[in-house]
């Protein structure tokens, strides 16, 4: 494992930094060598990508904070328009050095203004002789803003003529960013996923103070054994570890087992974790309810998850409308006559065709159908006569707002609206009962 | 009020009727609102305690370690309200009121149609939150200015800084003001998404992601209003987003239960003088069950009934509390007396009287008034008896297998109103089933009946209650007697044990024989007695209302009007208007006798009728030709030579106008498939 070494920073700080970012040493040392010394100009823009929770944001933040480099950290989801984003960057630049009090907020509409104001701010804050880092988290949002924002950020150093480096953090690869007009190519850096060993190491680092590290490491081992198959998200694992730890400790607290008795502990926790995987992990039961359950020793059966309430009560005609819509969506038009007419012709024995349809129709998904067909099927499946009253039509619309049907195509009412049925077979079975 | 007077020119009292109508509606509205409040109370209490809990978790940190390890989740309440979307508005309004009174001043209600993008959502949210804070301490003018400036930058940071400033301010002035004691020190910010289903996925995701980053600084609580099922959360949000939420489920009362309480408390009492006839009630209930599940609409329908009744029935002046009605009778005009005489139920009553009385009733107003007073009193007593007995009967019917008279009391009510209930087949089967009830059920039912009757105000119930209590004591005696007999039976059995199989068979057969011929046991006798008694009660008190004299005054019975208003059929109306213009225009010339197309009808009707005969695509030239032949048919055979091959310009123009009118109504549209053709849009083309 490479130790972090850099002439510009004291060794103690680097050592501290290394302890904070386990399993990311190589990336950090790479970044350090790119950054160079404080006053040196760095690469104009750096693009860092990697899967969810591979430590991009965390590493950047700890790196900049521990080395006390001047930086601006912005989340692009939060500042959803370019204007908000630029203003936020300016505000953070102005607050960079703590001695100046927060400046009043300046309107900044275009990138041109931004460059001008940015220069001013840098001069005001005495930041000319060190590199300023602008970190844009969740940079994929930049693509949805005006076309000039992304290329301009990539060459901010050149545009402002200041010592600044832009760091983009994203979950997707650079190839998907590249605008078709071409732009400055940033330095790309990949953060690989944590392996199971890495996860174990990181999770073990934060052991609770009351228990020994070994004890906790054993727990994490069991936890990973259960959850690693479905979840590699570090945050989620951390959350799950915290939730279930008290249960794991229970035998120890009660005095039934000591900390070394791993086998006994494993037997105690394993079914519990499996249950957790089916409920908490899927957010069927929320975590506070889960904790209460643990305390009360109750059966989770009495606490129904979200999907247990799948049944929807519908008015009489809405049910029939939905069923008609389902039939219209999944049956081909030419079978209508056969299914819904009382005096249809002979049913031709086209076994081969039938088989072919049966396999495909549900796999192909719902097909759109016109309103008239829906009503025609409705009239034939409801026993007594149905008047096409305003209520029936408004029920169709309310089914659309409930997202049980969806409108397809243009909204021209005269054109005869077309719908699609979006519910599943199970749902329609429950309704039809 | 003007409208009221205008329509009822034939009689006076319109003013009074209007006033009565208004006051009655006010009472009903108050009552329904109260019922609603009670029904929602449970749900709201749960929600408030949830908010409280989520908040306390926010404040107290259990242990340093777990707090650090656990990812912060946004507490979220998923509120499943059912598909009756029209009722939700009211629920949310009262919910936010409750929250503002008890939990936090910071409540924002968001609607999907206001938030097509995250930007609009933030704008709406900030607007509502900051306004409401201004609302709380409206004395400070500076605050207001600050807020309006702030609104330019609608981001989470400004929201947080606003929140900090507000909470700090209230903190500093706590001792002086009592208001803060109602809320907590740092009240949560509640954001309610009224219609979760309609929000776009992106907006919700972005909002949740943003707010989850600031949950430490801003105690946010989300409430999702869900109409269908909580599964929608999973289908709307990916796991990475839903893992930021801490969702707890709340289920509101089902709308069907809500409706039955409303019916129970509003319609099945003597509290409100106006009653609904069977057909009207059926229409309202059908609309509810078949179409919308909306209690609000049901109440609106009831309101329409009230208005319609007071509007169309001149005698509805008397539809008020009995005391008031008696007073009003004395001041009735001659016209109104004539109105009374014209009532069919009153005529039937008169016919039953002796001839002298008949003459007196038909000629002297004063005598009539006296009699009417008495009759009204009778009607009142009838109602007082009717409802408790109905409830008693319901106690019996609702527990029988297969529910011969309906599971809900409203079905029973309808059956009783429709005709003499004891003449129906269902009632027969009810009696039969009731005669087979076991004892414990029977006793509990009787006890329930006693409770109902005791709590009801009717005067005649003392005797009934006594009788029922007597039955109960008899049952008790029976029980004691039974135990004694049991012993004797067991001794008999011992005897039987000794005999062999053949003898056993024989004795069994004998037993069977004897049972067939045997007199009924005491219990069975008593049971018959009870059921007969209930039967007599039903025959006495559950007479259908339209057998009562003067029922027209308090019963609203024109169901057809109601159906027309509430369950409109626009297509059918349009079709009749165009197909048979006589029904609306009432001109003698248009009275046609069948399928032929009259040329006196408006042009659009002719065009419409012609287009009914066409297929999916209509050739304009053919259509015009047909049109001109129809129109020319009047002008007579003398003119046909001149216009046989050339269509008149005026007719051409009329045709084009009629066609464009049809297009405006949405029956046809221009088609690109063929030149000179239009496409038919209505159903029926092949």
mmCIF file of N, CA and C in Angstrom, chain B residues 274-314:
data_model
loop_
_atom_site.group_PDB
_atom_site.id
_atom_site.type_symbol
_atom_site.label_atom_id
_atom_site.label_comp_id
_atom_site.label_asym_id
_atom_site.label_seq_id
_atom_site.Cartn_x
_atom_site.Cartn_y
_atom_site.Cartn_z
ATOM 1 N N UNK B 274 -86.722 17.079 6.943
ATOM 2 C CA UNK B 274 -86.826 16.589 5.571
ATOM 3 C C UNK B 274 -86.376 15.129 5.497
ATOM 4 N N UNK B 275 -87.157 14.330 4.781
ATOM 5 C CA UNK B 275 -86.766 12.934 4.561
ATOM 6 C C UNK B 275 -86.657 12.669 3.066
ATOM 7 N N UNK B 276 -85.939 11.612 2.748
ATOM 8 C CA UNK B 276 -85.818 11.225 1.340
ATOM 9 C C UNK B 276 -86.641 9.970 1.095
ATOM 10 N N UNK B 277 -87.268 9.952 -0.048
ATOM 11 C CA UNK B 277 -88.022 8.746 -0.375
ATOM 12 C C UNK B 277 -87.061 7.676 -0.864
ATOM 13 N N UNK B 278 -87.591 6.487 -1.017
ATOM 14 C CA UNK B 278 -86.743 5.345 -1.329
ATOM 15 C C UNK B 278 -85.971 5.551 -2.624
ATOM 16 N N UNK B 279 -86.703 6.023 -3.647
ATOM 17 C CA UNK B 279 -86.058 6.133 -4.957
ATOM 18 C C UNK B 279 -84.940 7.159 -4.940
ATOM 19 N N UNK B 280 -85.195 8.269 -4.280
ATOM 20 C CA UNK B 280 -84.187 9.328 -4.218
ATOM 21 C C UNK B 280 -82.935 8.814 -3.523
ATOM 22 N N UNK B 281 -83.174 8.149 -2.410
ATOM 23 C CA UNK B 281 -82.037 7.622 -1.656
ATOM 24 C C UNK B 281 -81.265 6.617 -2.501
ATOM 25 N N UNK B 282 -82.011 5.833 -3.230
ATOM 26 C CA UNK B 282 -81.367 4.833 -4.078
ATOM 27 C C UNK B 282 -80.482 5.509 -5.129
ATOM 28 N N UNK B 283 -81.006 6.586 -5.712
ATOM 29 C CA UNK B 283 -80.212 7.298 -6.714
ATOM 30 C C UNK B 283 -78.917 7.794 -6.105
ATOM 31 N N UNK B 284 -79.028 8.401 -4.946
ATOM 32 C CA UNK B 284 -77.827 8.953 -4.306
ATOM 33 C C UNK B 284 -76.825 7.849 -3.976
ATOM 34 N N UNK B 285 -77.350 6.766 -3.431
ATOM 35 C CA UNK B 285 -76.438 5.685 -3.044
ATOM 36 C C UNK B 285 -75.814 5.038 -4.271
ATOM 37 N N UNK B 286 -76.611 4.912 -5.314
ATOM 38 C CA UNK B 286 -76.053 4.321 -6.534
ATOM 39 C C UNK B 286 -74.936 5.166 -7.113
ATOM 40 N N UNK B 287 -75.155 6.458 -7.114
ATOM 41 C CA UNK B 287 -74.079 7.316 -7.627
ATOM 42 C C UNK B 287 -72.830 7.112 -6.797
ATOM 43 N N UNK B 288 -73.033 7.018 -5.528
ATOM 44 C CA UNK B 288 -71.882 6.830 -4.642
ATOM 45 C C UNK B 288 -71.176 5.502 -4.923
ATOM 46 N N UNK B 289 -71.950 4.429 -4.966
ATOM 47 C CA UNK B 289 -71.317 3.115 -5.084
ATOM 48 C C UNK B 289 -70.809 2.838 -6.491
ATOM 49 N N UNK B 290 -71.551 3.299 -7.481
ATOM 50 C CA UNK B 290 -71.179 2.947 -8.844
ATOM 51 C C UNK B 290 -70.151 3.895 -9.432
ATOM 52 N N UNK B 291 -70.175 5.122 -8.990
ATOM 53 C CA UNK B 291 -69.369 6.085 -9.733
ATOM 54 C C UNK B 291 -68.201 6.658 -8.975
ATOM 55 N N UNK B 292 -68.440 7.280 -7.846
ATOM 56 C CA UNK B 292 -67.319 8.090 -7.358
ATOM 57 C C UNK B 292 -66.855 7.799 -5.938
ATOM 58 N N UNK B 293 -67.615 7.090 -5.125
ATOM 59 C CA UNK B 293 -67.196 6.879 -3.735
ATOM 60 C C UNK B 293 -67.002 8.183 -2.975
ATOM 61 N N UNK B 294 -67.631 9.230 -3.425
ATOM 62 C CA UNK B 294 -67.326 10.511 -2.805
ATOM 63 C C UNK B 294 -68.425 10.914 -1.844
ATOM 64 N N UNK B 295 -68.051 11.046 -0.581
ATOM 65 C CA UNK B 295 -69.029 11.426 0.431
ATOM 66 C C UNK B 295 -69.455 12.870 0.218
ATOM 67 N N UNK B 296 -68.501 13.688 -0.210
ATOM 68 C CA UNK B 296 -68.843 15.089 -0.453
ATOM 69 C C UNK B 296 -69.955 15.192 -1.483
ATOM 70 N N UNK B 297 -69.819 14.409 -2.549
ATOM 71 C CA UNK B 297 -70.837 14.462 -3.583
ATOM 72 C C UNK B 297 -72.172 13.979 -3.051
ATOM 73 N N UNK B 298 -72.131 13.026 -2.182
ATOM 74 C CA UNK B 298 -73.371 12.538 -1.583
ATOM 75 C C UNK B 298 -74.048 13.661 -0.806
ATOM 76 N N UNK B 299 -73.250 14.376 -0.042
ATOM 77 C CA UNK B 299 -73.823 15.465 0.749
ATOM 78 C C UNK B 299 -74.340 16.566 -0.173
ATOM 79 N N UNK B 300 -73.597 16.813 -1.240
ATOM 80 C CA UNK B 300 -74.056 17.806 -2.213
ATOM 81 C C UNK B 300 -75.388 17.373 -2.809
ATOM 82 N N UNK B 301 -75.499 16.095 -3.102
ATOM 83 C CA UNK B 301 -76.749 15.577 -3.639
ATOM 84 C C UNK B 301 -77.878 15.782 -2.653
ATOM 85 N N UNK B 302 -77.578 15.580 -1.399
ATOM 86 C CA UNK B 302 -78.582 15.792 -0.367
ATOM 87 C C UNK B 302 -78.983 17.254 -0.314
ATOM 88 N N UNK B 303 -77.990 18.107 -0.479
ATOM 89 C CA UNK B 303 -78.276 19.538 -0.507
ATOM 90 C C UNK B 303 -79.213 19.865 -1.654
ATOM 91 N N UNK B 304 -78.941 19.270 -2.798
ATOM 92 C CA UNK B 304 -79.794 19.501 -3.953
ATOM 93 C C UNK B 304 -81.216 19.062 -3.645
ATOM 94 N N UNK B 305 -81.339 17.938 -2.966
ATOM 95 C CA UNK B 305 -82.667 17.456 -2.586
ATOM 96 C C UNK B 305 -83.372 18.500 -1.740
ATOM 97 N N UNK B 306 -82.663 19.041 -0.781
ATOM 98 C CA UNK B 306 -83.279 20.029 0.109
ATOM 99 C C UNK B 306 -83.771 21.215 -0.698
ATOM 100 N N UNK B 307 -82.877 21.748 -1.534
ATOM 101 C CA UNK B 307 -83.230 22.932 -2.308
ATOM 102 C C UNK B 307 -84.406 22.631 -3.224
ATOM 103 N N UNK B 308 -84.322 21.507 -3.898
ATOM 104 C CA UNK B 308 -85.354 21.153 -4.860
ATOM 105 C C UNK B 308 -86.701 20.982 -4.160
ATOM 106 N N UNK B 309 -86.658 20.364 -3.017
ATOM 107 C CA UNK B 309 -87.911 20.125 -2.291
ATOM 108 C C UNK B 309 -88.566 21.439 -1.902
ATOM 109 N N UNK B 310 -87.769 22.315 -1.318
ATOM 110 C CA UNK B 310 -88.357 23.572 -0.871
ATOM 111 C C UNK B 310 -88.764 24.445 -2.042
ATOM 112 N N UNK B 311 -88.108 24.226 -3.147
ATOM 113 C CA UNK B 311 -88.406 25.038 -4.315
ATOM 114 C C UNK B 311 -89.675 24.562 -4.992
ATOM 115 N N UNK B 312 -89.816 23.274 -5.152
ATOM 116 C CA UNK B 312 -90.908 22.783 -5.981
ATOM 117 C C UNK B 312 -92.170 22.494 -5.180
ATOM 118 N N UNK B 313 -92.046 22.266 -3.911
ATOM 119 C CA UNK B 313 -93.224 21.899 -3.119
ATOM 120 C C UNK B 313 -93.671 23.099 -2.298
ATOM 121 N N UNK B 314 -94.801 23.717 -2.673
ATOM 122 C CA UNK B 314 -95.216 24.912 -1.929
ATOM 123 C C UNK B 314 -95.519 24.606 -0.467
#
